[in-house]
XYZ file of C-alpha atoms in Angstrom:
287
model
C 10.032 -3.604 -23.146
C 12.838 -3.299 -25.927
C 12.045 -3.356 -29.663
C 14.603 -6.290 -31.599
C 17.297 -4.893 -33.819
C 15.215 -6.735 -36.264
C 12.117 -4.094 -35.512
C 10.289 -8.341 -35.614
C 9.390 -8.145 -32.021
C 9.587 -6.995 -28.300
C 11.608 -8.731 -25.195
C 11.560 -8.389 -21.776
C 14.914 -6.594 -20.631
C 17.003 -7.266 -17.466
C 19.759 -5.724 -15.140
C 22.747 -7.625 -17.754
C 21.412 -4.635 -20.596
C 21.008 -1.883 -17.907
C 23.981 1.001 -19.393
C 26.018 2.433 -16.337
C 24.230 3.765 -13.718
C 25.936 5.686 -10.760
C 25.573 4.555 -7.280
C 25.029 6.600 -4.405
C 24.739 5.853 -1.048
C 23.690 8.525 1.165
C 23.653 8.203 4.884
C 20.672 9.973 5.745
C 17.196 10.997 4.377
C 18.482 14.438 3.660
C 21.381 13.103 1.667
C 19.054 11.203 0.010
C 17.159 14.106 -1.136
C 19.850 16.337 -2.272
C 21.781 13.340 -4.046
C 18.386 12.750 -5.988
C 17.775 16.346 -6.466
C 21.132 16.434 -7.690
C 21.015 13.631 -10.112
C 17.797 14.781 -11.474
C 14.207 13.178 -12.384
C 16.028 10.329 -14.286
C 17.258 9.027 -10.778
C 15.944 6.121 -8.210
C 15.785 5.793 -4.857
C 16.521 2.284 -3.970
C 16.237 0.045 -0.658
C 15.117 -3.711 -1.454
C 15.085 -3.556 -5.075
C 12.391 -6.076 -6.122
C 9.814 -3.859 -7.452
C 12.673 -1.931 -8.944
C 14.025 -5.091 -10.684
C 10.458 -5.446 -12.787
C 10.566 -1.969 -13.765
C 13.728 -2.597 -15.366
C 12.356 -5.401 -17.344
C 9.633 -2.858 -18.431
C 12.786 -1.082 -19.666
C 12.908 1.377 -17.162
C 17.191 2.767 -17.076
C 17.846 4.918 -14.340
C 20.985 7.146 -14.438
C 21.383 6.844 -10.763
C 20.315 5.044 -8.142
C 19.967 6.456 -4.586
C 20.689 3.514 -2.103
C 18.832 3.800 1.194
C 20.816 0.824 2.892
C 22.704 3.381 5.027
C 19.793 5.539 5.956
C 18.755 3.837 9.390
C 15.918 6.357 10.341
C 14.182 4.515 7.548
C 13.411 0.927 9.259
C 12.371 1.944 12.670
C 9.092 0.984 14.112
C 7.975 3.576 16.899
C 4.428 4.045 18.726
C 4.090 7.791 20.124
C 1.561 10.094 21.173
C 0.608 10.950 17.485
C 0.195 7.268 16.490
C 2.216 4.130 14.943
C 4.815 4.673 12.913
C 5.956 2.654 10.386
C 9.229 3.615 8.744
C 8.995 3.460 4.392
C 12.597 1.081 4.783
C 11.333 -2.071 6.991
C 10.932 -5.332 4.635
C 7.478 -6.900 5.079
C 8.954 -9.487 7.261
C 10.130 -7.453 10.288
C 7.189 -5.009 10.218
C 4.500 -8.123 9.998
C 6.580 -9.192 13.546
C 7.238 -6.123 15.020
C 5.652 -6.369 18.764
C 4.140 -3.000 18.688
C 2.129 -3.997 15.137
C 1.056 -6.789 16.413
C -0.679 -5.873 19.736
C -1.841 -2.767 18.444
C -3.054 -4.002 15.155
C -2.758 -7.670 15.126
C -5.013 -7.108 11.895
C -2.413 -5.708 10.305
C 0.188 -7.743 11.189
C -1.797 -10.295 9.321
C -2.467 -9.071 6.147
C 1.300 -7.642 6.595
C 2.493 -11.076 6.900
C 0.668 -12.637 3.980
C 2.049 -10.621 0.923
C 4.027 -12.299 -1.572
C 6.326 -14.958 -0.729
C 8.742 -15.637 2.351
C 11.890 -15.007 -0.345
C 10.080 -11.092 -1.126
C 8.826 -10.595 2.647
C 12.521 -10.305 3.970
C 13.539 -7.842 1.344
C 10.913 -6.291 0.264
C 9.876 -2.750 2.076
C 6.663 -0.421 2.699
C 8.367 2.009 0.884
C 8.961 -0.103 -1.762
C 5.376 -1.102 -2.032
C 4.181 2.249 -1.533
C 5.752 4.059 -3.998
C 5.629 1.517 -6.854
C 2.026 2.583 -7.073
C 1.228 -0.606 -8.355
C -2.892 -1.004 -7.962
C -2.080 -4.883 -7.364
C -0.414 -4.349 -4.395
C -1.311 -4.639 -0.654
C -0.372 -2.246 1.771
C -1.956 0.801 0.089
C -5.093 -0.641 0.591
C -4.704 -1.593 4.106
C -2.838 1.964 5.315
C -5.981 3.537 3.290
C -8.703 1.702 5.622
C -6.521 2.367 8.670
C -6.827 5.986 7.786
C -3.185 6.578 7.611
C -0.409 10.090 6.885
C 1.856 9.361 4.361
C 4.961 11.408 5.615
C 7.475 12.628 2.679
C 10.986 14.729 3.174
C 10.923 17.058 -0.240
C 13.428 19.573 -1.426
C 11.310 21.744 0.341
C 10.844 19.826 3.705
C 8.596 17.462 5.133
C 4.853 16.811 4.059
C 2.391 14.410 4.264
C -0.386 12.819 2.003
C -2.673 9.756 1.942
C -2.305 6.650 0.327
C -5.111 7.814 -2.064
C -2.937 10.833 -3.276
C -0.037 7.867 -4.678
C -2.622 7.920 -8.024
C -4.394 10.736 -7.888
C -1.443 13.161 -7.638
C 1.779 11.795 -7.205
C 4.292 13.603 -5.184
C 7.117 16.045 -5.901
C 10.038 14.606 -7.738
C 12.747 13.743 -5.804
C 10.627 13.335 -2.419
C 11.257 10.025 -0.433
C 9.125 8.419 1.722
C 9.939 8.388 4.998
C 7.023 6.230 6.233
C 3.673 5.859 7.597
C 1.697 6.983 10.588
C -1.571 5.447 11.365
C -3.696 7.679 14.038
C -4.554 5.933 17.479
C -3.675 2.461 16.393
C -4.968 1.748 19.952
C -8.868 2.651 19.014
C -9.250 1.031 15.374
C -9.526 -2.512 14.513
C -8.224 -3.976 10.576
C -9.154 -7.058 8.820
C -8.138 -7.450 5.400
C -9.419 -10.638 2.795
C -7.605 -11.583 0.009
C -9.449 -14.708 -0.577
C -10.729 -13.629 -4.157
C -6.982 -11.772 -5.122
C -6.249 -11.196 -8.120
C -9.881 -10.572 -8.852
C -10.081 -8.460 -5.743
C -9.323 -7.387 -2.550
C -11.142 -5.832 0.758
C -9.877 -3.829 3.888
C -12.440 -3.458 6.591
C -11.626 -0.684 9.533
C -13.913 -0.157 12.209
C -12.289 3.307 14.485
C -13.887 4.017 17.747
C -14.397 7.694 18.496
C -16.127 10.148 21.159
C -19.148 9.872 18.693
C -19.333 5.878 17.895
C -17.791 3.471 15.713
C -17.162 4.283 12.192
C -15.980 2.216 9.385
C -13.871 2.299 5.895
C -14.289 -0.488 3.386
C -11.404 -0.326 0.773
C -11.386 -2.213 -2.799
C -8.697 -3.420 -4.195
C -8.249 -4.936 -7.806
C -5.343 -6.205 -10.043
C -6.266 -3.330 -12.641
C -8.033 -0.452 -10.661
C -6.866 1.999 -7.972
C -8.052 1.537 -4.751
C -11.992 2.876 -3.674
C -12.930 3.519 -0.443
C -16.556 4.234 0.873
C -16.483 4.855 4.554
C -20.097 3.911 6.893
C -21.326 3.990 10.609
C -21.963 1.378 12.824
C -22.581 3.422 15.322
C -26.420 2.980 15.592
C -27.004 0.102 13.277
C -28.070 -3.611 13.909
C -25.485 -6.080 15.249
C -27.521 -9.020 13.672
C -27.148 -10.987 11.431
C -29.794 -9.104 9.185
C -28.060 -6.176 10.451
C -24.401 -6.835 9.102
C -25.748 -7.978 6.223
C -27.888 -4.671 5.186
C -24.969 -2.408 6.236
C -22.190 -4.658 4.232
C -24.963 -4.410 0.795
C -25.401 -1.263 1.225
C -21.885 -0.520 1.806
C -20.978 -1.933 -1.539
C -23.184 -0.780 -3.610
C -21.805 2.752 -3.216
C -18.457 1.903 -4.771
C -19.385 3.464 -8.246
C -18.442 2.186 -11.855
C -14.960 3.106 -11.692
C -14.191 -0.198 -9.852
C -14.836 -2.627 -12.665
C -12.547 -3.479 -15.574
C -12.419 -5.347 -18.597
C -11.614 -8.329 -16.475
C -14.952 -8.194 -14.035
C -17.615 -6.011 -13.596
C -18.513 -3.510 -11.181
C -21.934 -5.346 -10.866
C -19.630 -8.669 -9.803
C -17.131 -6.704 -7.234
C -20.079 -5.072 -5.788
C -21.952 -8.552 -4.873
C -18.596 -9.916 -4.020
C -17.455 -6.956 -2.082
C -20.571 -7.236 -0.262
C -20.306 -10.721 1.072
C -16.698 -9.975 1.882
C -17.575 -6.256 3.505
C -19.704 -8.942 5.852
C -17.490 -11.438 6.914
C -15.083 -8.991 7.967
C -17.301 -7.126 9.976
C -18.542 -10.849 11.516
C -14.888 -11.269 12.367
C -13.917 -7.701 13.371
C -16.895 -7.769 16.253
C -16.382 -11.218 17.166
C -12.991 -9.994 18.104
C -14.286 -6.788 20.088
């Protein structure tokens, strides 16, 4: 926001008061690193542009932008020994379509496919959503139930992080996201409800492993970082008494944190609760 010349008000900037900003367009993730490094902590990296676009109506003013349009290792979608990979530059459109996200994690695909509108979905990108580390948006809170690597190319090299380390420490200036890597997308299941958004949201994961099934419930709210609590359905009841115990009990070990002048954490608990349920109902319906 921008304070009138009359000190009477604020308003809302846009791109038409932006002062010059330098445009770079690197080729590759490396360039793209060393032109941000380069251009220093005042720089951007930029791919689809519509998160950045409300930042500068928040009065954000870059003095460069980094353009990833040219960096092609960004948008490919590849399944290897070490899992799924999602690359930080495909819009929400191609990766919600992409044949190996689909029959690997149809769940995915879903929830993938449902964000925003059909205008945002073909420009929009992971990356973008990632590292806007908005709480109201989506995929942070799916990739956190799927139990997924952040992976990052620093000044220093590569790295990665979780989704939960976007708010709770932020990386290295100048890193970019190169994308995401979910673990054995063959032997986890996702389902994701957003029936109660903006209020909140819930991601349900159930992984098989050598010792049983185990589970991740994420929260998601307009106003609060994501929460995860993670369970075992290894040895518990399939009924309907069952799910119903294990999705309570579930939810009531999100703490405090998750509630907000908006709703309380009493509310998202009961309402986490009955969502934690159907999930699972649909999740093992599936299997």
């Amino acid at each position: 926001m921008q304070l009138l010349a009359s000190r009477t008000g604020w308003v809302s900037p846009t791109h038409r008061s932006l002062p010059r900003v330098r445009l770079l367009r690197p080729g590759s993730a490396s360039e793209a690193v060393a032109a941000h490094t380069e251009e220093g902590p005042d720089a951007r990296y930029h791919c689809g542009g519509t998160d950045l676009a409300a930042q500068f109506r928040e009065g954000l003013a870059p003095s460069a932008l980094v353009h990833l349009g040219g960096v092609q290792e960004l948008r490919s979608i590849t399944h290897t020994d070490d899992g799924l990979h999602l690359g930080a530059g495909v819009d929400h459109a191609t990766g919600s379509l992409a044949p190996d996200v689909v029959s690997l994690l149809p769940g995915l695909a879903d929830g993938w496919g449902r964000i925003a509108t059909v205008r945002i979905r073909f420009t929009a990108t992971l990356g973008g959503n990632l590292m806007a580390r908005r709480t109201r948006y989506e995929m942070p809170i799916m990739l956190r139930a799927l139990g997924a690597r952040l992976r990052f190319l620093g000044p220093d090299g590569v790295f990665e992080t979780e989704p939960a380390d976007l708010w709770e420490d932020a990386p290295p200036a100048a890193s970019l996201l190169l994308g995401a890597r979910i673990p054995e997308p063959g032997r986890v299941q996702l389902a994701y409800d957003r029936s109660l958004r903006p209020v909140m949201t819930v991601a349900v994961a159930l992984r098989e492993t050598d010792t049983g099934i185990h589970g991740r419930a994420v929260l998601g709210s307009e106003y609060r970082a994501p929460r995860a609590v993670d369970f075992d359905l290894t040895d518990h009841p399939r009924g309907e008494a069952g799910l119903t115990a294990l999705a309570q009990d579930t939810a009531a070990r999100f703490d405090d944190s998750v509630g907000d002048t908006v709703t309380s954490a009493h509310y998202r608990r009961r309402a986490a609760a009955v969502l934690i349920r159907r999930r699972l109902q649909h999740l093992l319906k599936g299997a």
